[in-house]
């Protein structure tokens, strides 16, 4: 039986701290923490398996606050349950520079925060990955060491966002029964009542996607507890729609959008505390409420110790593999495997598309890197991501390393965030480069929070041909390069593709896009080289015959083109060198001397990339010659398109000659 009086006082501690935090910061969102305090109190005091003394304990339940604007809810919980990194002084510094309490939760700032949320829907999307990784890791290492749940607190906004549909459909399909959504069903958003813009019956929507769904009174702790009990026993993921009042307790603003996103104001705050029977000053929590909250924070200690004994009893080899995987440390064998592959490629000289080269690399890499989990948003045969050795994840069956995400690019990228943040796996997901548009919000979260996901993005230019301009990316390379901490590789042949895969895997602090061609390319790296030449972002691929008059830069499929232009120029008596640029932004981040050495001192700088010029001026200057796209593509065979848009060796050589002769 729940002691209602104690429950209320504990929930009111969350409400009071949240009101005070927002009031002191003069900005923030008090409504959600006040409304969802009962839900959070039931979850954290009775169900959530966690130990405040060990925020990173691998078998903890994950709690994801998808409605990140309600961050004071989470910070209050971390403080009350005794996380060392969340003293009261941090609540008092809510939203201030270098505090542990930024406006929206950031997992790389605050221990106990599982993921960065704020863009509505991202937590919901990532939670599918958390829950999936849990089951996959349990299938590999056993329920003895991996046996936890993923709880999500989500809001109306989370469920209105389109990504929620992708997420719930995938979770329902896969029967991720350890995923439990607590929906703060308050019927209010910023513009006012939800009825302004939404009339979805959420439980029925979830049921249609294969979930268990119930409605409860979100201020009745017994009802919330009973619903969670039932959800824990379900063989499906569960939605618990908790009817709540936003800003619960605030005399005038409760139940209105005025409680959503601004300080209550002195008078309203006073009135709320009086209504809640909370007779304490700002940030004051009496000891008789602190004590049971601290107890909740240590409640999981025994479970953690039990887990540690079970873990210690596992074979040493299994333990070291588990630790390696959680630490994102690559296995020893990868470097040697890539070196061997490169030797073979230099000998065989395959003239293949880089998507095919990627598959060839993956045949080797998937053997060497057991944590690599591949998948595609329903373009597997085009993305070439499924190698022979990869079994498929299926509903309720989690032994495997290939995920059919369905036609859900955004859901895929979000789930990949969750898979990585859960720990134990390195996800690589695929679609066409053009559809990074559909995945970008989650890719940005990956870049922002240092998640090393790998995006295998094929069909990377007009070179895809007949599908036409709707499918031909032109601005996407520039747009992706503009995301801080995103690394974009566009390899030129099979050797570079292997090197870029290695670099993507070696990254532990941010995501990588591999932009790959549909069309076949001639090999450009013809000699064996033990070093990874792509690591510096650009390198001299073909020196000039004599003092260079021009340097020709290119990425990916256009490297072949500039090599040909180099030959044409040579025939015309102009010495040119060729620099391959697999990663423009990585190259631009090199120290100045290294950059200068590669750029060289030839008077003419030219670049070719079948995309917009945006970004290349940093390398060739505003007066440099650029051969690429200035608008959208067209539907025609690839070879004709390159000619039509003037992206040819002849056009480049001519432009350089004109400049040379002027
Ligand atoms: C993708 C995205 N769009 C818009 C916003 C701005 N925003 C923050 S909260 C919110 C809606 C608030 O409604 P709800 O989700 O019901 O939260 P509550 O009012 O219950 O706190 C919006 C539009 C956002 N954070 N993310």
JSON list of N, CA and C in Angstrom, two decimals, residues 328-389:
[
{"chain": "A", "resi": 328, "resn": "UNK", "atom": "N", "xyz": [33.44, 1.20, -25.71]},
{"chain": "A", "resi": 328, "resn": "UNK", "atom": "CA", "xyz": [33.59, 1.58, -27.13]},
{"chain": "A", "resi": 328, "resn": "UNK", "atom": "C", "xyz": [35.03, 1.40, -27.59]},
{"chain": "A", "resi": 329, "resn": "UNK", "atom": "N", "xyz": [35.70, 0.36, -27.07]},
{"chain": "A", "resi": 329, "resn": "UNK", "atom": "CA", "xyz": [37.07, 0.07, -27.54]},
{"chain": "A", "resi": 329, "resn": "UNK", "atom": "C", "xyz": [36.98, -0.96, -28.65]},
{"chain": "A", "resi": 330, "resn": "UNK", "atom": "N", "xyz": [37.62, -0.67, -29.77]},
{"chain": "A", "resi": 330, "resn": "UNK", "atom": "CA", "xyz": [37.56, -1.62, -30.88]},
{"chain": "A", "resi": 330, "resn": "UNK", "atom": "C", "xyz": [38.39, -2.85, -30.58]},
{"chain": "A", "resi": 331, "resn": "UNK", "atom": "N", "xyz": [38.03, -3.97, -31.18]},
{"chain": "A", "resi": 331, "resn": "UNK", "atom": "CA", "xyz": [38.86, -5.18, -30.99]},
{"chain": "A", "resi": 331, "resn": "UNK", "atom": "C", "xyz": [40.22, -5.00, -31.68]},
{"chain": "A", "resi": 332, "resn": "UNK", "atom": "N", "xyz": [41.17, -5.79, -31.23]},
{"chain": "A", "resi": 332, "resn": "UNK", "atom": "CA", "xyz": [42.55, -5.69, -31.74]},
{"chain": "A", "resi": 332, "resn": "UNK", "atom": "C", "xyz": [42.62, -5.87, -33.26]},
{"chain": "A", "resi": 333, "resn": "UNK", "atom": "N", "xyz": [41.82, -6.78, -33.77]},
{"chain": "A", "resi": 333, "resn": "UNK", "atom": "CA", "xyz": [42.04, -7.27, -35.14]},
{"chain": "A", "resi": 333, "resn": "UNK", "atom": "C", "xyz": [41.68, -6.33, -36.28]},
{"chain": "A", "resi": 334, "resn": "UNK", "atom": "N", "xyz": [41.03, -5.21, -36.00]},
{"chain": "A", "resi": 334, "resn": "UNK", "atom": "CA", "xyz": [40.49, -4.43, -37.11]},
{"chain": "A", "resi": 334, "resn": "UNK", "atom": "C", "xyz": [41.57, -3.88, -38.04]},
{"chain": "A", "resi": 335, "resn": "UNK", "atom": "N", "xyz": [42.62, -3.28, -37.45]},
{"chain": "A", "resi": 335, "resn": "UNK", "atom": "CA", "xyz": [43.67, -2.67, -38.27]},
{"chain": "A", "resi": 335, "resn": "UNK", "atom": "C", "xyz": [44.29, -3.67, -39.23]},
{"chain": "A", "resi": 336, "resn": "UNK", "atom": "N", "xyz": [44.60, -4.85, -38.71]},
{"chain": "A", "resi": 336, "resn": "UNK", "atom": "CA", "xyz": [45.24, -5.88, -39.55]},
{"chain": "A", "resi": 336, "resn": "UNK", "atom": "C", "xyz": [44.27, -6.33, -40.65]},
{"chain": "A", "resi": 337, "resn": "UNK", "atom": "N", "xyz": [43.00, -6.45, -40.30]},
{"chain": "A", "resi": 337, "resn": "UNK", "atom": "CA", "xyz": [42.01, -6.90, -41.29]},
{"chain": "A", "resi": 337, "resn": "UNK", "atom": "C", "xyz": [41.88, -5.88, -42.42]},
{"chain": "A", "resi": 338, "resn": "UNK", "atom": "N", "xyz": [41.89, -4.60, -42.06]},
{"chain": "A", "resi": 338, "resn": "UNK", "atom": "CA", "xyz": [41.77, -3.55, -43.09]},
{"chain": "A", "resi": 338, "resn": "UNK", "atom": "C", "xyz": [43.03, -3.54, -43.96]},
{"chain": "A", "resi": 339, "resn": "UNK", "atom": "N", "xyz": [44.19, -3.69, -43.33]},
{"chain": "A", "resi": 339, "resn": "UNK", "atom": "CA", "xyz": [45.46, -3.69, -44.09]},
{"chain": "A", "resi": 339, "resn": "UNK", "atom": "C", "xyz": [45.46, -4.82, -45.12]},
{"chain": "A", "resi": 340, "resn": "UNK", "atom": "N", "xyz": [44.99, -5.98, -44.68]},
{"chain": "A", "resi": 340, "resn": "UNK", "atom": "CA", "xyz": [44.96, -7.14, -45.58]},
{"chain": "A", "resi": 340, "resn": "UNK", "atom": "C", "xyz": [43.98, -6.88, -46.74]},
{"chain": "A", "resi": 341, "resn": "UNK", "atom": "N", "xyz": [42.85, -6.30, -46.40]},
{"chain": "A", "resi": 341, "resn": "UNK", "atom": "CA", "xyz": [41.86, -5.99, -47.43]},
{"chain": "A", "resi": 341, "resn": "UNK", "atom": "C", "xyz": [42.43, -5.00, -48.45]},
{"chain": "A", "resi": 342, "resn": "UNK", "atom": "N", "xyz": [43.10, -3.97, -47.94]},
{"chain": "A", "resi": 342, "resn": "UNK", "atom": "CA", "xyz": [43.65, -2.96, -48.85]},
{"chain": "A", "resi": 342, "resn": "UNK", "atom": "C", "xyz": [44.68, -3.59, -49.80]},
{"chain": "A", "resi": 343, "resn": "UNK", "atom": "N", "xyz": [45.51, -4.48, -49.27]},
{"chain": "A", "resi": 343, "resn": "UNK", "atom": "CA", "xyz": [46.49, -5.16, -50.14]},
{"chain": "A", "resi": 343, "resn": "UNK", "atom": "C", "xyz": [45.78, -5.91, -51.26]},
{"chain": "A", "resi": 344, "resn": "UNK", "atom": "N", "xyz": [44.72, -6.58, -50.89]},
{"chain": "A", "resi": 344, "resn": "UNK", "atom": "CA", "xyz": [43.97, -7.36, -51.88]},
{"chain": "A", "resi": 344, "resn": "UNK", "atom": "C", "xyz": [43.33, -6.43, -52.92]},
{"chain": "A", "resi": 345, "resn": "UNK", "atom": "N", "xyz": [42.79, -5.32, -52.45]},
{"chain": "A", "resi": 345, "resn": "UNK", "atom": "CA", "xyz": [42.12, -4.39, -53.37]},
{"chain": "A", "resi": 345, "resn": "UNK", "atom": "C", "xyz": [43.12, -3.76, -54.34]},
{"chain": "A", "resi": 346, "resn": "UNK", "atom": "N", "xyz": [44.30, -3.46, -53.83]},
{"chain": "A", "resi": 346, "resn": "UNK", "atom": "CA", "xyz": [45.32, -2.87, -54.70]},
{"chain": "A", "resi": 346, "resn": "UNK", "atom": "C", "xyz": [45.74, -3.88, -55.77]},
{"chain": "A", "resi": 347, "resn": "UNK", "atom": "N", "xyz": [45.75, -5.15, -55.40]},
{"chain": "A", "resi": 347, "resn": "UNK", "atom": "CA", "xyz": [46.10, -6.20, -56.37]},
{"chain": "A", "resi": 347, "resn": "UNK", "atom": "C", "xyz": [44.95, -6.43, -57.36]},
{"chain": "A", "resi": 348, "resn": "UNK", "atom": "N", "xyz": [43.73, -6.55, -56.82]},
{"chain": "A", "resi": 348, "resn": "UNK", "atom": "CA", "xyz": [42.58, -6.90, -57.69]},
{"chain": "A", "resi": 348, "resn": "UNK", "atom": "C", "xyz": [42.07, -5.72, -58.51]},
{"chain": "A", "resi": 349, "resn": "UNK", "atom": "N", "xyz": [42.26, -4.52, -58.00]},
{"chain": "A", "resi": 349, "resn": "UNK", "atom": "CA", "xyz": [41.79, -3.28, -58.66]},
{"chain": "A", "resi": 349, "resn": "UNK", "atom": "C", "xyz": [40.33, -3.37, -59.13]},
{"chain": "A", "resi": 350, "resn": "UNK", "atom": "N", "xyz": [39.40, -3.63, -58.21]},
{"chain": "A", "resi": 350, "resn": "UNK", "atom": "CA", "xyz": [38.00, -3.73, -58.66]},
{"chain": "A", "resi": 350, "resn": "UNK", "atom": "C", "xyz": [37.45, -2.37, -59.07]},
{"chain": "A", "resi": 351, "resn": "UNK", "atom": "N", "xyz": [36.78, -2.33, -60.21]},
{"chain": "A", "resi": 351, "resn": "UNK", "atom": "CA", "xyz": [36.13, -1.08, -60.65]},
{"chain": "A", "resi": 351, "resn": "UNK", "atom": "C", "xyz": [34.67, -1.16, -60.23]},
{"chain": "A", "resi": 352, "resn": "UNK", "atom": "N", "xyz": [34.43, -0.87, -58.96]},
{"chain": "A", "resi": 352, "resn": "UNK", "atom": "CA", "xyz": [33.08, -1.04, -58.41]},
{"chain": "A", "resi": 352, "resn": "UNK", "atom": "C", "xyz": [32.56, 0.28, -57.86]},
{"chain": "A", "resi": 353, "resn": "UNK", "atom": "N", "xyz": [31.25, 0.33, -57.66]},
{"chain": "A", "resi": 353, "resn": "UNK", "atom": "CA", "xyz": [30.65, 1.47, -56.95]},
{"chain": "A", "resi": 353, "resn": "UNK", "atom": "C", "xyz": [31.16, 1.44, -55.52]},
{"chain": "A", "resi": 354, "resn": "UNK", "atom": "N", "xyz": [31.24, 2.62, -54.89]},
{"chain": "A", "resi": 354, "resn": "UNK", "atom": "CA", "xyz": [31.73, 2.60, -53.51]},
{"chain": "A", "resi": 354, "resn": "UNK", "atom": "C", "xyz": [30.71, 1.95, -52.57]},
{"chain": "A", "resi": 355, "resn": "UNK", "atom": "N", "xyz": [29.44, 1.89, -52.96]},
{"chain": "A", "resi": 355, "resn": "UNK", "atom": "CA", "xyz": [28.49, 1.13, -52.11]},
{"chain": "A", "resi": 355, "resn": "UNK", "atom": "C", "xyz": [28.86, -0.35, -52.13]},
{"chain": "A", "resi": 356, "resn": "UNK", "atom": "N", "xyz": [29.34, -0.82, -53.27]},
{"chain": "A", "resi": 356, "resn": "UNK", "atom": "CA", "xyz": [29.78, -2.21, -53.38]},
{"chain": "A", "resi": 356, "resn": "UNK", "atom": "C", "xyz": [31.10, -2.38, -52.62]},
{"chain": "A", "resi": 357, "resn": "UNK", "atom": "N", "xyz": [31.97, -1.40, -52.76]},
{"chain": "A", "resi": 357, "resn": "UNK", "atom": "CA", "xyz": [33.24, -1.44, -52.02]},
{"chain": "A", "resi": 357, "resn": "UNK", "atom": "C", "xyz": [32.97, -1.47, -50.51]},
{"chain": "A", "resi": 358, "resn": "UNK", "atom": "N", "xyz": [31.93, -0.76, -50.11]},
{"chain": "A", "resi": 358, "resn": "UNK", "atom": "CA", "xyz": [31.55, -0.76, -48.70]},
{"chain": "A", "resi": 358, "resn": "UNK", "atom": "C", "xyz": [31.13, -2.17, -48.27]},
{"chain": "A", "resi": 359, "resn": "UNK", "atom": "N", "xyz": [30.39, -2.83, -49.12]},
{"chain": "A", "resi": 359, "resn": "UNK", "atom": "CA", "xyz": [29.98, -4.21, -48.81]},
{"chain": "A", "resi": 359, "resn": "UNK", "atom": "C", "xyz": [31.22, -5.11, -48.70]},
{"chain": "A", "resi": 360, "resn": "UNK", "atom": "N", "xyz": [32.18, -4.89, -49.61]},
{"chain": "A", "resi": 360, "resn": "UNK", "atom": "CA", "xyz": [33.41, -5.70, -49.57]},
{"chain": "A", "resi": 360, "resn": "UNK", "atom": "C", "xyz": [34.15, -5.44, -48.25]},
{"chain": "A", "resi": 361, "resn": "UNK", "atom": "N", "xyz": [34.18, -4.18, -47.84]},
{"chain": "A", "resi": 361, "resn": "UNK", "atom": "CA", "xyz": [34.83, -3.86, -46.57]},
{"chain": "A", "resi": 361, "resn": "UNK", "atom": "C", "xyz": [34.07, -4.49, -45.41]},
{"chain": "A", "resi": 362, "resn": "UNK", "atom": "N", "xyz": [32.74, -4.46, -45.51]},
{"chain": "A", "resi": 362, "resn": "UNK", "atom": "CA", "xyz": [31.92, -4.99, -44.42]},
{"chain": "A", "resi": 362, "resn": "UNK", "atom": "C", "xyz": [32.06, -6.50, -44.26]},
{"chain": "A", "resi": 363, "resn": "UNK", "atom": "N", "xyz": [32.32, -7.20, -45.37]},
{"chain": "A", "resi": 363, "resn": "UNK", "atom": "CA", "xyz": [32.53, -8.64, -45.26]},
{"chain": "A", "resi": 363, "resn": "UNK", "atom": "C", "xyz": [33.67, -8.92, -44.27]},
{"chain": "A", "resi": 364, "resn": "UNK", "atom": "N", "xyz": [34.66, -8.05, -44.30]},
{"chain": "A", "resi": 364, "resn": "UNK", "atom": "CA", "xyz": [35.83, -8.20, -43.43]},
{"chain": "A", "resi": 364, "resn": "UNK", "atom": "C", "xyz": [35.54, -7.61, -42.05]},
{"chain": "A", "resi": 365, "resn": "UNK", "atom": "N", "xyz": [34.97, -6.41, -42.05]},
{"chain": "A", "resi": 365, "resn": "UNK", "atom": "CA", "xyz": [34.79, -5.68, -40.78]},
{"chain": "A", "resi": 365, "resn": "UNK", "atom": "C", "xyz": [33.80, -6.38, -39.86]},
{"chain": "A", "resi": 366, "resn": "UNK", "atom": "N", "xyz": [32.71, -6.89, -40.42]},
{"chain": "A", "resi": 366, "resn": "UNK", "atom": "CA", "xyz": [31.71, -7.53, -39.54]},
{"chain": "A", "resi": 366, "resn": "UNK", "atom": "C", "xyz": [32.29, -8.76, -38.83]},
{"chain": "A", "resi": 367, "resn": "UNK", "atom": "N", "xyz": [33.28, -9.40, -39.46]},
{"chain": "A", "resi": 367, "resn": "UNK", "atom": "CA", "xyz": [33.96, -10.52, -38.79]},
{"chain": "A", "resi": 367, "resn": "UNK", "atom": "C", "xyz": [34.84, -10.00, -37.66]},
{"chain": "A", "resi": 368, "resn": "UNK", "atom": "N", "xyz": [35.49, -8.87, -37.92]},
{"chain": "A", "resi": 368, "resn": "UNK", "atom": "CA", "xyz": [36.48, -8.36, -36.95]},
{"chain": "A", "resi": 368, "resn": "UNK", "atom": "C", "xyz": [35.83, -7.58, -35.81]},
{"chain": "A", "resi": 369, "resn": "UNK", "atom": "N", "xyz": [34.65, -7.03, -36.05]},
{"chain": "A", "resi": 369, "resn": "UNK", "atom": "CA", "xyz": [34.03, -6.13, -35.07]},
{"chain": "A", "resi": 369, "resn": "UNK", "atom": "C", "xyz": [32.64, -6.65, -34.70]},
{"chain": "A", "resi": 370, "resn": "UNK", "atom": "N", "xyz": [32.56, -7.50, -33.69]},
{"chain": "A", "resi": 370, "resn": "UNK", "atom": "CA", "xyz": [31.26, -8.14, -33.40]},
{"chain": "A", "resi": 370, "resn": "UNK", "atom": "C", "xyz": [30.20, -7.18, -32.91]},
{"chain": "A", "resi": 371, "resn": "UNK", "atom": "N", "xyz": [30.59, -5.99, -32.46]},
{"chain": "A", "resi": 371, "resn": "UNK", "atom": "CA", "xyz": [29.59, -5.04, -31.95]},
{"chain": "A", "resi": 371, "resn": "UNK", "atom": "C", "xyz": [28.94, -4.21, -33.06]},
{"chain": "A", "resi": 372, "resn": "UNK", "atom": "N", "xyz": [29.45, -4.35, -34.28]},
{"chain": "A", "resi": 372, "resn": "UNK", "atom": "CA", "xyz": [28.86, -3.58, -35.38]},
{"chain": "A", "resi": 372, "resn": "UNK", "atom": "C", "xyz": [27.51, -4.18, -35.78]},
{"chain": "A", "resi": 373, "resn": "UNK", "atom": "N", "xyz": [26.48, -3.35, -35.69]},
{"chain": "A", "resi": 373, "resn": "UNK", "atom": "CA", "xyz": [25.12, -3.78, -36.02]},
{"chain": "A", "resi": 373, "resn": "UNK", "atom": "C", "xyz": [24.66, -2.96, -37.22]},
{"chain": "A", "resi": 374, "resn": "UNK", "atom": "N", "xyz": [24.35, -3.64, -38.31]},
{"chain": "A", "resi": 374, "resn": "UNK", "atom": "CA", "xyz": [23.98, -2.94, -39.52]},
{"chain": "A", "resi": 374, "resn": "UNK", "atom": "C", "xyz": [22.47, -2.91, -39.71]},
{"chain": "A", "resi": 375, "resn": "UNK", "atom": "N", "xyz": [22.05, -2.09, -40.65]},
{"chain": "A", "resi": 375, "resn": "UNK", "atom": "CA", "xyz": [20.63, -2.03, -40.93]},
{"chain": "A", "resi": 375, "resn": "UNK", "atom": "C", "xyz": [20.35, -1.03, -42.02]},
{"chain": "A", "resi": 376, "resn": "UNK", "atom": "N", "xyz": [19.12, -1.03, -42.49]},
{"chain": "A", "resi": 376, "resn": "UNK", "atom": "CA", "xyz": [18.74, -0.11, -43.55]},
{"chain": "A", "resi": 376, "resn": "UNK", "atom": "C", "xyz": [17.27, 0.23, -43.40]},
{"chain": "A", "resi": 377, "resn": "UNK", "atom": "N", "xyz": [16.93, 1.43, -43.89]},
{"chain": "A", "resi": 377, "resn": "UNK", "atom": "CA", "xyz": [15.54, 1.84, -43.90]},
{"chain": "A", "resi": 377, "resn": "UNK", "atom": "C", "xyz": [14.90, 1.37, -45.20]},
{"chain": "A", "resi": 378, "resn": "UNK", "atom": "N", "xyz": [14.86, 0.07, -45.36]},
{"chain": "A", "resi": 378, "resn": "UNK", "atom": "CA", "xyz": [14.22, -0.59, -46.49]},
{"chain": "A", "resi": 378, "resn": "UNK", "atom": "C", "xyz": [14.92, -0.37, -47.83]},
{"chain": "A", "resi": 379, "resn": "UNK", "atom": "N", "xyz": [16.24, -0.21, -47.78]},
{"chain": "A", "resi": 379, "resn": "UNK", "atom": "CA", "xyz": [16.98, -0.12, -49.04]},
{"chain": "A", "resi": 379, "resn": "UNK", "atom": "C", "xyz": [18.17, -1.08, -49.02]},
{"chain": "A", "resi": 380, "resn": "UNK", "atom": "N", "xyz": [18.00, -2.18, -48.32]},
{"chain": "A", "resi": 380, "resn": "UNK", "atom": "CA", "xyz": [19.11, -3.11, -48.13]},
{"chain": "A", "resi": 380, "resn": "UNK", "atom": "C", "xyz": [19.80, -3.50, -49.44]},
{"chain": "A", "resi": 381, "resn": "UNK", "atom": "N", "xyz": [19.05, -3.89, -50.47]},
{"chain": "A", "resi": 381, "resn": "UNK", "atom": "CA", "xyz": [19.75, -4.32, -51.69]},
{"chain": "A", "resi": 381, "resn": "UNK", "atom": "C", "xyz": [20.46, -3.16, -52.41]},
{"chain": "A", "resi": 382, "resn": "UNK", "atom": "N", "xyz": [20.02, -1.92, -52.17]},
{"chain": "A", "resi": 382, "resn": "UNK", "atom": "CA", "xyz": [20.67, -0.77, -52.79]},
{"chain": "A", "resi": 382, "resn": "UNK", "atom": "C", "xyz": [21.83, -0.25, -51.95]},
{"chain": "A", "resi": 383, "resn": "UNK", "atom": "N", "xyz": [21.69, -0.34, -50.64]},
{"chain": "A", "resi": 383, "resn": "UNK", "atom": "CA", "xyz": [22.73, 0.17, -49.75]},
{"chain": "A", "resi": 383, "resn": "UNK", "atom": "C", "xyz": [23.88, -0.82, -49.58]},
{"chain": "A", "resi": 384, "resn": "UNK", "atom": "N", "xyz": [23.65, -2.07, -49.94]},
{"chain": "A", "resi": 384, "resn": "UNK", "atom": "CA", "xyz": [24.68, -3.12, -49.81]},
{"chain": "A", "resi": 384, "resn": "UNK", "atom": "C", "xyz": [25.19, -3.26, -48.38]},
{"chain": "A", "resi": 385, "resn": "UNK", "atom": "N", "xyz": [24.29, -3.23, -47.44]},
{"chain": "A", "resi": 385, "resn": "UNK", "atom": "CA", "xyz": [24.70, -3.27, -46.04]},
{"chain": "A", "resi": 385, "resn": "UNK", "atom": "C", "xyz": [24.59, -4.65, -45.40]},
{"chain": "A", "resi": 386, "resn": "UNK", "atom": "N", "xyz": [23.94, -5.57, -46.09]},
{"chain": "A", "resi": 386, "resn": "UNK", "atom": "CA", "xyz": [23.74, -6.87, -45.43]},
{"chain": "A", "resi": 386, "resn": "UNK", "atom": "C", "xyz": [24.74, -7.89, -45.97]},
{"chain": "A", "resi": 387, "resn": "UNK", "atom": "N", "xyz": [25.72, -8.16, -45.16]},
{"chain": "A", "resi": 387, "resn": "UNK", "atom": "CA", "xyz": [26.72, -9.16, -45.56]},
{"chain": "A", "resi": 387, "resn": "UNK", "atom": "C", "xyz": [26.21, -10.55, -45.16]},
{"chain": "A", "resi": 388, "resn": "UNK", "atom": "N", "xyz": [26.86, -11.54, -45.72]},
{"chain": "A", "resi": 388, "resn": "UNK", "atom": "CA", "xyz": [26.35, -12.91, -45.59]},
{"chain": "A", "resi": 388, "resn": "UNK", "atom": "C", "xyz": [26.28, -13.39, -44.14]},
{"chain": "A", "resi": 389, "resn": "UNK", "atom": "N", "xyz": [27.19, -12.86, -43.32]},
{"chain": "A", "resi": 389, "resn": "UNK", "atom": "CA", "xyz": [27.30, -13.39, -41.96]},
{"chain": "A", "resi": 389, "resn": "UNK", "atom": "C", "xyz": [26.35, -12.74, -40.95]}
]
